[in-house]
């Protein structure tokens, strides 16, 4: 077996530190360049006041040498300022792009992972929650690895270089300036701790709201027809209100921290002016040095006020990483990460799918839904499954196509246990048409061709004819170019079913399962569709599931399910004679059909 080329994130569990390192490594060259450029920007920022200081101290000097020096310093300031603009632009490009690249790469990894994750994962993770992770949490990760990185690097350089330059002018004044800044930091730390919990809560609330909206939108028809709108509105408002309260708490802390940090900066300026004035009078400092010192205090103001935003980005980003990792670290069954070669898949042809003593229950504490089922679907044969509603037909289908996790040793393809084949490979052999078909918001033709390449118009027409949909389509103004709307809302239940049959017939696999797909068509159409399907599937096997005997009469073999047990199997004529349940169901449905035609 060949190992699939999925990325590390799909296959391996990573702890948070490894995950962050992985994301940083993705853009290591950009980050390296960004760090160098941000350092240069900050170095220019502290150098410029130094030359301004030298220039100011020369203002009183009327000598030619003094004038020449002044001109040089002013020119240096102009060149440095222009250079700073250019370097800053590039530093932003190299620091911000990695955030977007990381977001796009993680989105791909998440989508790939979702493709591999088994059904049991989706039972635990609602679609709304996944959508929220793909949007809100990935935005949080983007900000962390883009804006967050850039601002952090800026703050580190600004807070380390600026005090050094200040120290060079006056260590004493620098120490005094540190007092209000330290007080500002203490208050900032307190707010930082409180915000951490709130950011985690905010993302959970966003996920809850997304789950709720998905549920409401999926059931919008029911909500309207059952007049449930007031209840839905109040439920959505409750969720929205909780989110709003959480956001308001965060804003309150932010609006408290920002002025405190600004106040600390202003206090520093007052100290510089007061103490610096005294030092000026005692000739310990020049007017140029005080001007430079004030410029440095302005330079410190920006990173200080940025601290609040960095804290927000950091905390949101960390919580987002947790959510993203919950999906990326979910287990994929080992066999699903293997890929068979085309030759190995071709070798499946001609094999029998055998069910051997299959039992299944959804949860440990629930009764068996399938109890000791055994039967075969030989290559090319047509097998029917009859059973009343709730007898376990769909569960059997979902075991056969490995949608559900079945026990080892219960279903075999030839000699091979299906639990040892990846689901992706297995589905190249088996295709399922479900009773509630999913249609994409696209045209009829696109819905048929989706996922298949190089399909001609005549192939589409052929499957439309076979599935008895061609007549309906010709009556639509735009024919097969008609848009079916979201989830096929423009089509009737029977049309949706026939469209999904047409899709399956376009490139039939070796075994096609049709799970009660003819329930929404009349008996005559059902007969014609089955004729069309069987003429197309001469060499392929088919498993047709139905609660209507009429749909199964022409099958090679029919198995009868009742309360999860296989109570009879054989041909239609055999069962009429030997299975009282089958006979009674057939007679009942014959009478129903006659009543309808009268
Ligand atoms: P059929 O297709 O014959 O109508 P199903 O296979 O859908 O029957 O259902 C058989 C039994 O399994 C029913 O009692 C149903 O309630 C139960 N069942 C189906 N799906 C689930 C599930 N996801 N979790 C728990 N029980 C389920």
Coordinates of C-alpha atoms and ligand atoms in Angstrom, one line a residue:
X1 CA 0.0 0.0 0.0
X2 CA 1.1 3.5 -0.8
X3 CA 1.0 6.1 1.9
X4 CA -1.1 9.1 1.0
X5 CA 0.7 12.4 0.6
X6 CA -1.4 14.3 3.2
X7 CA 0.5 17.0 5.1
X8 CA 1.8 16.5 8.7
X9 CA -1.1 18.3 10.2
X10 CA -3.5 15.8 8.8
X11 CA -1.7 12.7 9.9
X12 CA 0.1 13.5 13.1
X13 CA -1.0 14.9 16.5
X14 CA 0.8 18.0 17.5
X15 CA 0.9 19.7 20.8
X16 CA 0.3 23.5 20.9
X17 CA 4.0 24.4 20.9
X18 CA 4.7 22.1 17.9
X19 CA 1.7 23.6 16.1
X20 CA 3.0 27.1 16.6
X21 CA 6.5 26.2 15.5
X22 CA 5.0 24.5 12.4
X23 CA 3.1 27.7 11.5
X24 CA 6.2 29.9 12.0
X25 CA 8.3 27.5 9.9
X26 CA 5.8 27.8 7.1
X27 CA 6.9 31.4 6.6
X28 CA 10.4 31.4 8.2
X29 CA 12.1 33.5 5.5
X30 CA 9.4 36.1 5.5
X31 CA 9.5 36.3 9.3
X32 CA 13.3 36.6 9.2
X33 CA 13.2 39.4 6.7
X34 CA 10.4 41.1 8.7
X35 CA 12.4 41.0 11.9
X36 CA 15.4 42.6 10.2
X37 CA 13.3 45.3 8.6
X38 CA 11.3 46.0 11.8
X39 CA 14.6 46.3 13.6
X40 CA 15.9 48.8 11.0
X41 CA 12.7 50.9 11.3
X42 CA 13.0 51.0 15.1
X43 CA 16.7 51.8 14.9
X44 CA 15.9 54.7 12.4
X45 CA 13.2 55.8 14.8
X46 CA 15.6 56.2 17.7
X47 CA 18.4 57.6 15.6
X48 CA 16.4 60.5 14.1
X49 CA 15.8 62.2 17.5
X50 CA 19.5 61.9 18.1
X51 CA 20.3 63.9 15.0
X52 CA 17.5 66.4 15.8
X53 CA 19.1 66.8 19.2
X54 CA 22.5 67.5 17.6
X55 CA 20.9 70.0 15.2
X56 CA 19.0 71.9 18.0
X57 CA 22.2 72.2 20.0
X58 CA 23.8 73.9 17.0
X59 CA 21.1 76.5 16.5
X60 CA 23.1 79.1 18.6
X61 CA 26.3 78.3 16.7
X62 CA 26.7 81.0 13.9
X63 CA 30.1 79.7 12.7
X64 CA 30.5 78.3 9.2
X65 CA 31.5 74.8 10.7
X66 CA 28.4 74.9 12.8
X67 CA 26.2 75.8 9.8
X68 CA 27.7 73.0 7.8
X69 CA 27.2 70.5 10.6
X70 CA 23.6 71.7 11.0
X71 CA 22.9 71.2 7.2
X72 CA 24.4 67.7 7.4
X73 CA 22.3 66.7 10.4
X74 CA 19.1 68.1 8.8
X75 CA 19.9 66.2 5.6
X76 CA 20.5 63.0 7.6
X77 CA 17.1 63.4 9.3
X78 CA 15.4 63.9 5.9
X79 CA 17.1 60.8 4.4
X80 CA 16.5 58.7 7.4
X81 CA 12.8 59.6 7.5
X82 CA 12.4 58.8 3.8
X83 CA 14.3 55.5 4.3
X84 CA 12.1 54.7 7.3
X85 CA 8.9 55.0 5.2
X86 CA 10.3 52.6 2.5
X87 CA 11.6 50.1 5.1
X88 CA 8.3 50.3 7.1
X89 CA 6.3 49.4 3.9
X90 CA 8.4 46.3 3.2
X91 CA 8.4 45.3 6.9
X92 CA 4.6 45.4 6.9
X93 CA 4.4 43.3 3.7
X94 CA 6.8 40.6 5.1
X95 CA 5.2 40.6 8.5
X96 CA 1.5 40.6 7.5
X97 CA 1.6 38.2 4.5
X98 CA 2.5 35.2 6.7
X99 CA -0.8 35.6 8.6
X100 CA -2.8 35.2 5.4
X101 CA -0.6 32.4 4.1
X102 CA -1.0 30.5 7.4
X103 CA -4.8 31.0 7.3
X104 CA -5.1 29.7 3.8
X105 CA -2.8 26.8 4.5
X106 CA -4.7 25.8 7.6
X107 CA -8.0 26.2 5.8
X108 CA -6.8 23.7 3.2
X109 CA -5.5 21.3 5.9
X110 CA -8.8 21.5 7.8
X111 CA -10.8 20.8 4.7
X112 CA -8.6 17.9 3.8
X113 CA -8.8 16.5 7.3
X114 CA -12.6 16.9 7.3
X115 CA -12.6 14.8 4.1
X116 CA -10.9 11.9 5.9
X117 CA -12.6 12.1 9.3
X118 CA -15.2 9.3 9.9
X119 CA -18.8 9.8 10.5
X120 CA -18.4 9.4 14.2
X121 CA -16.5 12.8 14.2
X122 CA -19.3 14.6 12.5
X123 CA -21.8 13.3 15.1
X124 CA -19.8 15.1 17.8
X125 CA -19.0 18.3 15.8
X126 CA -22.0 20.2 14.5
X127 CA -21.6 21.8 11.0
X128 CA -22.2 25.2 12.5
X129 CA -19.3 24.8 14.9
X130 CA -17.0 23.7 12.0
X131 CA -18.1 26.8 10.0
X132 CA -17.3 29.0 12.9
X133 CA -13.9 27.4 13.3
X134 CA -13.2 27.8 9.6
X135 CA -14.1 31.5 9.7
X136 CA -13.8 33.0 13.2
X137 CA -11.0 30.9 14.6
X138 CA -8.9 30.9 11.5
X139 CA -9.2 34.7 11.4
X140 CA -7.9 34.7 15.0
X141 CA -4.9 32.5 13.8
X142 CA -4.3 34.9 10.9
X143 CA -4.2 37.9 13.2
X144 CA -1.8 36.1 15.6
X145 CA 0.7 35.1 12.9
X146 CA 0.3 38.4 11.0
X147 CA -0.6 41.6 12.8
X148 CA 0.2 40.0 16.2
X149 CA 3.7 39.0 15.1
X150 CA 4.4 42.5 13.6
X151 CA 3.2 44.4 16.6
X152 CA 5.0 42.2 19.0
X153 CA 8.3 42.6 17.1
X154 CA 7.7 46.4 17.0
X155 CA 7.0 46.5 20.8
X156 CA 10.0 44.4 21.7
X157 CA 12.4 46.6 19.6
X158 CA 10.8 49.8 20.6
X159 CA 10.8 49.0 24.3
X160 CA 14.4 47.8 24.2
X161 CA 16.1 50.3 21.9
X162 CA 14.3 53.5 23.0
X163 CA 15.3 53.2 26.7
X164 CA 18.9 52.5 25.7
X165 CA 19.1 55.7 23.7
X166 CA 17.4 57.5 26.6
X167 CA 20.0 56.0 29.0
X168 CA 22.8 57.4 26.8
X169 CA 21.4 60.9 27.3
X170 CA 20.6 60.6 31.1
X171 CA 20.5 57.4 33.1
X172 CA 18.9 59.3 36.0
X173 CA 16.0 60.7 33.9
X174 CA 15.5 57.3 32.3
X175 CA 15.1 55.6 35.7
X176 CA 12.5 58.2 36.7
X177 CA 10.6 57.7 33.4
X178 CA 10.5 54.0 34.2
X179 CA 8.3 54.5 37.3
X180 CA 5.0 55.4 35.5
X181 CA 5.6 52.8 32.8
X182 CA 6.1 50.1 35.5
X183 CA 2.8 51.1 37.2
X184 CA 1.1 51.0 33.7
X185 CA 2.5 47.4 33.2
X186 CA 1.2 46.2 36.5
X187 CA -2.3 47.4 35.7
X188 CA -2.0 45.9 32.2
X189 CA -1.1 42.5 33.6
X190 CA -4.3 42.5 35.7
X191 CA -6.5 43.3 32.7
X192 CA -4.6 40.8 30.6
X193 CA -5.5 37.9 33.0
X194 CA -9.2 38.9 33.1
X195 CA -9.5 39.2 29.3
X196 CA -8.0 35.7 28.7
X197 CA -11.1 33.9 30.0
X198 CA -13.4 36.3 28.2
X199 CA -11.7 35.7 24.8
X200 CA -12.2 31.9 25.3
X201 CA -15.8 32.5 26.1
X202 CA -16.3 34.8 23.1
X203 CA -15.2 32.1 20.6
X204 CA -17.3 29.4 22.3
X205 CA -20.3 31.8 22.1
X206 CA -19.6 32.4 18.4
X207 CA -19.5 28.7 17.8
X208 CA -22.8 28.2 19.6
X209 CA -24.5 31.0 17.6
X210 CA -23.2 29.5 14.4
X211 CA -24.6 26.0 15.3
X212 CA -27.9 27.5 16.2
X213 CA -28.1 29.5 13.0
X214 CA -27.3 26.5 10.9
X215 CA -30.0 24.5 12.7
X216 CA -32.6 27.2 12.1
X217 CA -31.7 27.8 8.5
X218 CA -31.8 24.1 7.7
X219 CA -35.3 23.9 9.2
X220 CA -36.6 27.3 7.9
X221 CA -39.5 25.7 6.1
X222 CA -40.7 23.8 9.2
X223 CA -40.2 27.0 11.3
X224 CA -42.4 29.0 9.0
X225 CA -45.1 26.3 8.5
X226 CA -45.3 25.5 12.2
X227 CA -45.2 29.2 13.1
X228 CA -42.2 28.7 15.3
X229 CA -40.6 32.1 14.5
X230 CA -41.2 33.8 17.8
X231 CA -39.5 30.9 19.7
X232 CA -36.6 30.8 17.2
X233 CA -36.2 34.6 17.5
X234 CA -36.1 34.5 21.3
X235 CA -33.6 31.5 21.2
X236 CA -31.3 33.4 18.8
X237 CA -31.6 36.6 20.8
X238 CA -30.6 34.8 24.0
X239 CA -27.5 33.4 22.3
X240 CA -26.7 36.8 20.7
X241 CA -27.2 38.6 24.0
X242 CA -24.7 36.3 25.7
X243 CA -22.2 37.0 23.0
X244 CA -22.8 40.8 23.3
X245 CA -22.3 40.7 27.1
X246 CA -19.0 38.9 26.6
X247 CA -17.8 41.4 24.0
X248 CA -18.9 44.3 26.2
X249 CA -16.9 43.0 29.1
X250 CA -13.8 42.7 26.9
X251 CA -14.4 46.3 25.6
X252 CA -14.8 47.6 29.1
X253 CA -11.4 46.1 30.1
X254 CA -9.8 47.4 26.9
X255 CA -11.2 50.9 27.4
X256 CA -9.9 50.9 31.0
X257 CA -6.4 49.7 30.1
X258 CA -5.8 52.0 27.1
X259 CA -6.3 55.3 29.0
X260 CA -4.2 54.0 31.9
X261 CA -1.3 53.2 29.6
X262 CA -1.8 56.6 27.9
X263 CA -1.8 58.3 31.3
X264 CA 1.4 56.5 32.2
X265 CA 3.0 57.9 29.1
X266 CA 1.8 61.4 29.8
X267 CA 3.0 61.2 33.3
X268 CA 6.4 60.2 31.9
X269 CA 6.4 63.3 29.7
X270 CA 5.5 65.5 32.7
X271 CA 8.4 64.0 34.7
X272 CA 10.8 64.6 31.8
X273 CA 9.7 68.2 31.5
X274 CA 9.8 68.8 35.3
X275 CA 13.0 66.9 36.1
X276 CA 14.6 67.7 32.8
X277 CA 13.9 71.4 33.3
X278 CA 15.7 71.3 36.6
X279 CA 18.6 69.4 35.0
X280 CA 18.7 72.0 32.2
X281 CA 18.9 74.9 34.6
X282 CA 21.8 73.1 36.4
X283 CA 23.4 72.5 33.0
X284 CA 23.3 68.7 33.3
X285 CA 21.3 68.5 30.1
X286 CA 21.1 70.7 26.9
X287 CA 17.8 71.8 25.3
X288 CA 18.5 69.5 22.4
X289 CA 18.8 66.5 24.8
X290 CA 15.5 67.3 26.5
X291 CA 13.9 67.6 23.0
X292 CA 15.3 64.2 22.1
X293 CA 14.2 62.7 25.4
X294 CA 10.6 64.0 24.8
X295 CA 10.7 62.5 21.3
X296 CA 11.7 59.2 22.8
X297 CA 8.8 59.3 25.2
X298 CA 6.5 59.8 22.2
X299 CA 8.2 56.8 20.6
X300 CA 7.4 54.8 23.7
X301 CA 3.7 55.9 23.6
X302 CA 2.8 53.8 20.5
X303 CA 4.1 50.4 21.7
X304 CA 2.6 51.0 25.1
X305 CA -0.9 51.6 23.7
X306 CA -0.4 48.7 21.3
X307 CA 0.0 46.3 24.3
X308 CA -3.7 46.1 24.8
X309 CA -4.3 45.1 21.2
X310 CA -1.5 42.6 21.2
X311 CA -2.9 41.0 24.3
X312 CA -6.3 40.7 22.5
X313 CA -4.8 39.2 19.4
X314 CA -2.6 36.8 21.4
X315 CA -5.4 35.6 23.6
X316 CA -7.9 35.2 20.8
X317 CA -5.2 33.5 18.7
X318 CA -4.3 31.0 21.4
X319 CA -8.0 30.0 21.9
X320 CA -8.4 29.8 18.1
X321 CA -5.4 27.4 17.9
X322 CA -7.1 25.2 20.5
X323 CA -10.3 25.0 18.4
X324 CA -8.4 24.4 15.1
X325 CA -6.3 21.7 16.9
X326 CA -9.4 19.9 18.2
X327 CA -10.2 19.2 14.5
X328 CA -6.7 18.6 13.3
X329 CA -5.8 16.3 16.2
X330 CA -9.0 14.2 15.8
X331 CA -8.2 10.6 14.9
X332 CA -8.5 9.3 11.4
X333 CA -8.6 5.5 11.3
X334 CA -5.2 4.3 10.1
X335 CA -6.5 2.5 7.1
X336 CA -8.1 5.7 5.7
X337 CA -4.7 7.2 5.3
X338 CA -3.6 4.5 2.8
X339 CA -4.3 4.7 -0.9
X340 CA -4.4 1.7 -3.2
X341 CA -3.1 1.9 -6.8
X342 CA -5.5 1.9 -9.7
X343 CA -4.5 -1.8 -10.4
X344 CA -5.3 -2.8 -6.9
X345 CA -8.7 -1.1 -7.1
X346 CA -9.4 -2.8 -10.5
X347 CA -8.7 -6.1 -8.8
X348 CA -11.9 -5.6 -6.7
X349 CA -13.9 -6.2 -9.9
X350 CA -15.6 -9.5 -10.1
X351 CA -15.5 -10.0 -6.3
X352 CA -18.5 -10.7 -4.1
X353 CA -19.4 -8.4 -1.2
X354 CA -20.1 -10.8 1.6
X355 CA -21.9 -9.9 4.9
X356 CA -21.0 -12.4 7.6
X357 CA -22.9 -12.4 10.9
X358 CA -23.1 -8.6 10.9
X359 CA -24.5 -7.1 14.1
X360 CA -24.6 -3.3 14.8
X361 CA -25.7 -1.0 17.6
X362 CA -25.3 2.8 17.5
X363 CA -24.2 3.1 21.1
X364 CA -23.0 0.6 23.7
X365 CA -26.1 1.1 25.9
X366 CA -28.6 0.8 23.1
X367 CA -30.1 -2.5 21.7
X368 CA -28.9 -4.1 18.4
X369 CA -30.2 -2.4 15.3
X370 CA -28.8 -5.2 13.1
X371 CA -28.7 -8.7 14.5
X372 CA -26.6 -11.4 12.9
X373 CA -27.1 -10.6 9.3
X374 CA -25.5 -12.7 6.6
X375 CA -25.9 -12.5 2.8
X376 CA -23.8 -12.0 -0.4
X377 CA -23.9 -9.5 -3.3
X378 CA -22.1 -11.4 -6.1
X379 CA -20.6 -9.3 -8.9
X380 CA -23.2 -8.2 -11.4
X381 CA -26.1 -9.5 -9.4
X382 CA -29.1 -7.4 -8.3
X383 CA -30.1 -7.8 -4.7
X384 CA -33.2 -6.3 -3.0
X385 CA -33.8 -5.4 0.6
X386 CA -37.3 -5.3 1.9
X387 CA -38.3 -4.2 5.3
X388 CA -40.8 -1.9 7.1
X389 CA -39.8 1.5 8.3
X390 CA -37.3 1.2 11.2
X391 CA -36.3 -2.4 10.4
X392 CA -32.7 -1.3 9.9
X393 CA -32.4 -0.9 6.1
X394 CA -30.6 2.4 6.1
X395 CA -28.3 1.2 8.9
X396 CA -27.4 -1.9 6.8
X397 CA -26.7 0.4 3.8
X398 CA -24.4 2.6 5.9
X399 CA -22.6 -0.5 7.2
X400 CA -22.1 -1.8 3.7
X401 CA -20.7 1.4 2.3
X402 CA -18.6 1.8 5.5
X403 CA -20.2 5.1 6.4
X404 CA -20.6 3.5 9.9
X405 CA -17.8 1.8 11.8
X406 CA -18.4 -1.9 11.5
X407 CA -16.7 -4.6 13.5
X408 CA -13.8 -6.4 11.9
X409 CA -14.7 -9.7 10.2
X410 CA -18.3 -8.8 9.3
X411 CA -18.1 -7.5 5.7
X412 CA -15.7 -8.7 3.1
X413 CA -14.9 -7.7 -0.5
X414 CA -13.7 -11.0 -1.9
X415 CA -11.2 -12.1 0.7
X416 CA -10.5 -8.6 2.0
X417 CA -12.1 -7.3 5.2
X418 CA -13.5 -3.8 4.3
X419 CA -12.2 -2.4 7.5
X420 CA -8.7 -2.8 6.1
X421 CA -9.5 -0.7 3.0
X422 CA -9.6 3.1 3.1
X423 CA -13.0 4.6 2.8
X424 CA -11.9 6.7 -0.2
X425 CA -10.7 3.6 -2.1
X426 CA -13.7 1.5 -1.1
X427 CA -16.0 4.2 -2.5
X428 CA -14.4 3.8 -5.9
X429 CA -16.0 0.4 -5.8
X430 CA -19.3 1.2 -4.2
X431 CA -21.6 4.2 -4.8
X432 CA -24.7 5.0 -2.7
X433 CA -27.8 7.0 -3.8
X434 CA -29.5 8.0 -0.5
X435 CA -33.1 8.5 0.2
X436 CA -32.6 12.2 0.9
X437 CA -30.3 13.2 -2.0
X438 CA -28.1 16.3 -1.6
X439 CA -28.1 18.6 -4.6
X440 CA -25.7 21.5 -5.1
X441 CA -26.9 25.0 -5.8
X442 CA -26.1 24.7 -9.5
X443 CA -27.7 23.7 -12.8
X444 CA -29.2 20.2 -13.4
X445 CA -26.4 19.4 -15.7
X446 CA -23.7 20.5 -13.2
X447 CA -25.4 18.4 -10.5
X448 CA -25.2 15.3 -12.7
X449 CA -21.6 15.9 -13.8
X450 CA -20.2 17.1 -10.5
X451 CA -16.9 15.3 -9.8
X452 CA -16.7 13.6 -13.2
X453 CA -14.5 14.9 -16.0
X454 CA -14.9 15.1 -19.8
X455 CA -18.7 14.4 -19.9
X456 CA -20.5 14.9 -23.2
X457 CA -23.9 16.4 -23.6
X458 CA -25.2 13.0 -25.0
X459 CA -24.0 11.2 -21.9
X460 CA -26.0 13.6 -19.7
X461 CA -29.1 13.1 -22.0
X462 CA -28.7 9.4 -21.7
X463 CA -28.8 9.3 -17.9
X464 CA -31.7 11.8 -17.8
X465 CA -33.6 9.4 -20.1
X466 CA -32.7 6.3 -18.0
X467 CA -33.8 8.0 -14.8
X468 CA -37.1 9.2 -16.3
X469 CA -36.2 12.8 -15.7
X470 CA -35.8 13.8 -19.3
X471 CA -39.5 14.6 -19.7
X472 CA -39.5 16.9 -16.7
X473 CA -36.3 18.7 -17.8
X474 CA -37.6 19.4 -21.3
X475 CA -40.6 21.2 -19.7
X476 CA -38.2 23.6 -17.8
X477 CA -37.6 26.8 -19.8
X478 CA -33.8 26.4 -19.5
X479 CA -33.8 22.6 -19.8
X480 CA -30.8 21.0 -18.1
X481 CA -29.3 24.5 -17.6
X482 CA -32.1 25.2 -15.0
X483 CA -30.7 26.2 -11.6
X484 CA -32.0 23.8 -8.9
X485 CA -31.6 26.3 -6.0
X486 CA -30.1 25.7 -2.6
X487 CA -30.3 21.9 -1.8
X488 CA -32.5 21.5 -4.9
X489 CA -35.3 23.6 -3.6
X490 CA -36.7 24.2 -7.1
X491 CA -37.3 20.5 -7.7
X492 CA -40.0 18.1 -6.2
X493 CA -38.9 15.2 -4.0
X494 CA -39.3 12.7 -6.9
X495 CA -37.3 14.9 -9.3
X496 CA -34.5 15.2 -6.7
X497 CA -34.5 11.4 -6.3
X498 CA -34.3 10.9 -10.1
X499 CA -31.6 13.5 -10.5
X500 CA -29.5 11.7 -7.9
X501 CA -30.1 8.4 -9.8
X502 CA -29.0 10.0 -13.0
X503 CA -25.8 11.2 -11.3
X504 CA -25.0 7.7 -10.1
X505 CA -25.7 6.2 -13.5
X506 CA -23.3 8.6 -15.3
X507 CA -20.2 6.7 -14.2
X508 CA -21.5 3.6 -12.4
X509 CA -19.2 1.9 -9.9
X510 CA -19.1 -1.9 -9.5
X511 CA -21.8 -1.9 -6.9
X512 CA -24.6 0.7 -6.7
X513 CA -26.7 1.0 -3.6
X514 CA -30.1 2.7 -4.0
X515 CA -31.6 3.3 -0.5
X516 CA -35.4 3.8 -0.9
X517 CA -34.8 6.3 -3.8
X518 CA -38.1 5.4 -5.5
X519 CA -40.4 6.3 -2.6
X520 CA -41.5 9.6 -4.1
X521 CA -42.4 8.3 -7.6
X522 CA -45.5 6.4 -8.7
X523 CA -45.5 2.6 -9.5
X524 CA -45.4 3.1 -13.3
X525 CA -42.4 5.5 -13.1
X526 CA -40.7 3.2 -10.6
X527 CA -41.0 0.3 -13.1
X528 CA -39.6 2.4 -15.9
X529 CA -36.7 3.7 -13.8
X530 CA -35.7 0.2 -12.7
X531 CA -35.8 -1.0 -16.3
X532 CA -33.5 2.0 -17.2
X533 CA -31.2 1.4 -14.3
X534 CA -30.8 -2.3 -15.0
X535 CA -30.3 -1.8 -18.7
X536 CA -27.4 0.5 -17.8
X537 CA -26.0 -1.7 -15.0
X538 CA -25.8 -5.0 -16.9
X539 CA -22.3 -5.7 -15.6
X540 CA -22.6 -4.0 -12.3
X541 CA -24.1 -5.2 -9.0
X542 CA -26.9 -3.3 -7.4
X543 CA -28.5 -3.3 -4.0
X544 CA -32.0 -1.8 -4.1
X545 CA -33.6 -1.0 -0.8
X546 CA -37.3 -0.5 -0.6
X547 CA -40.4 -0.9 1.5
X548 CA -42.3 -1.6 -1.7
X549 CA -42.3 -5.1 -3.1
X550 CA -43.1 -3.8 -6.6
X551 CA -39.6 -2.2 -6.7
X552 CA -37.9 -5.6 -5.9
X553 CA -39.8 -8.1 -8.0
X554 CA -37.1 -8.4 -10.7
X555 CA -34.1 -8.8 -8.3
X556 CA -32.0 -11.9 -8.4
X557 CA -32.4 -12.2 -4.7
X558 CA -34.3 -10.3 -2.0
X559 CA -33.5 -10.3 1.7
X560 CA -36.3 -9.5 4.1
X561 CA -35.5 -7.5 7.3
X562 CA -37.7 -7.3 10.3
X563 CA -36.6 -5.5 13.5
X564 CA -33.0 -5.8 12.5
X565 CA -33.1 -9.6 11.8
X566 CA -32.9 -11.3 8.4
X567 CA -36.1 -13.3 8.4
X568 CA -36.1 -14.6 4.8
X569 CA -34.2 -14.5 1.5
X570 CA -34.7 -15.7 -2.0
X571 CA -36.3 -14.7 -5.3
X572 CA -39.6 -12.9 -5.5
X573 CA -41.5 -16.2 -6.4
X574 CA -39.7 -18.1 -3.7
X575 CA -40.6 -15.6 -1.1
X576 CA -44.2 -15.3 -2.2
X577 CA -44.5 -19.0 -1.4
X578 CA -42.2 -19.3 1.6
X579 CA -42.3 -16.0 3.5
X580 CA -45.7 -15.1 5.0
X581 CA -44.5 -11.5 5.8
X582 CA -43.3 -11.0 2.2
X583 CA -46.6 -12.4 0.8
X584 CA -48.8 -10.2 3.1
X585 CA -46.8 -7.1 2.3
X586 CA -47.0 -7.8 -1.4
X587 CA -50.8 -8.4 -1.2
X588 CA -51.4 -5.3 0.8
X589 CA -49.4 -3.2 -1.6
X590 CA -51.2 -4.8 -4.6
X591 CA -54.5 -3.7 -3.1
X592 CA -53.2 -0.2 -2.5
X593 CA -52.0 0.1 -6.1
X594 CA -55.3 -1.1 -7.4
X595 CA -57.2 1.4 -5.2
X596 CA -55.1 4.2 -6.6
X597 CA -55.7 3.2 -10.2
X598 CA -59.5 3.0 -9.6
Ligands
LIG1 P1 -35.0 2.0 8.1 O1 -34.1 2.5 7.1 O2 -35.4 0.6 7.9 O3 -36.3 2.8 8.2 P2 -33.1 2.7 10.1 O4 -31.9 1.9 9.8 O5 -33.1 4.1 9.7 O6 -34.4 2.0 9.5 O7 -33.3 2.7 11.6 C1 -33.3 1.4 12.4 C2 -33.2 1.8 13.9 O8 -32.0 2.4 14.2 C3 -34.4 2.7 14.3 O9 -34.9 2.2 15.5 C4 -33.7 4.0 14.5 O10 -34.3 4.8 15.5 C5 -32.3 3.6 14.9 N1 -31.3 4.6 14.4 C6 -31.1 5.0 13.2 N2 -30.1 6.0 13.1 C7 -29.7 6.1 14.4 C8 -28.6 6.9 15.0 N3 -27.8 7.7 14.3 N4 -28.4 6.8 16.3 C9 -29.2 6.0 17.1 N5 -30.2 5.2 16.6 C10 -30.4 5.3 15.2

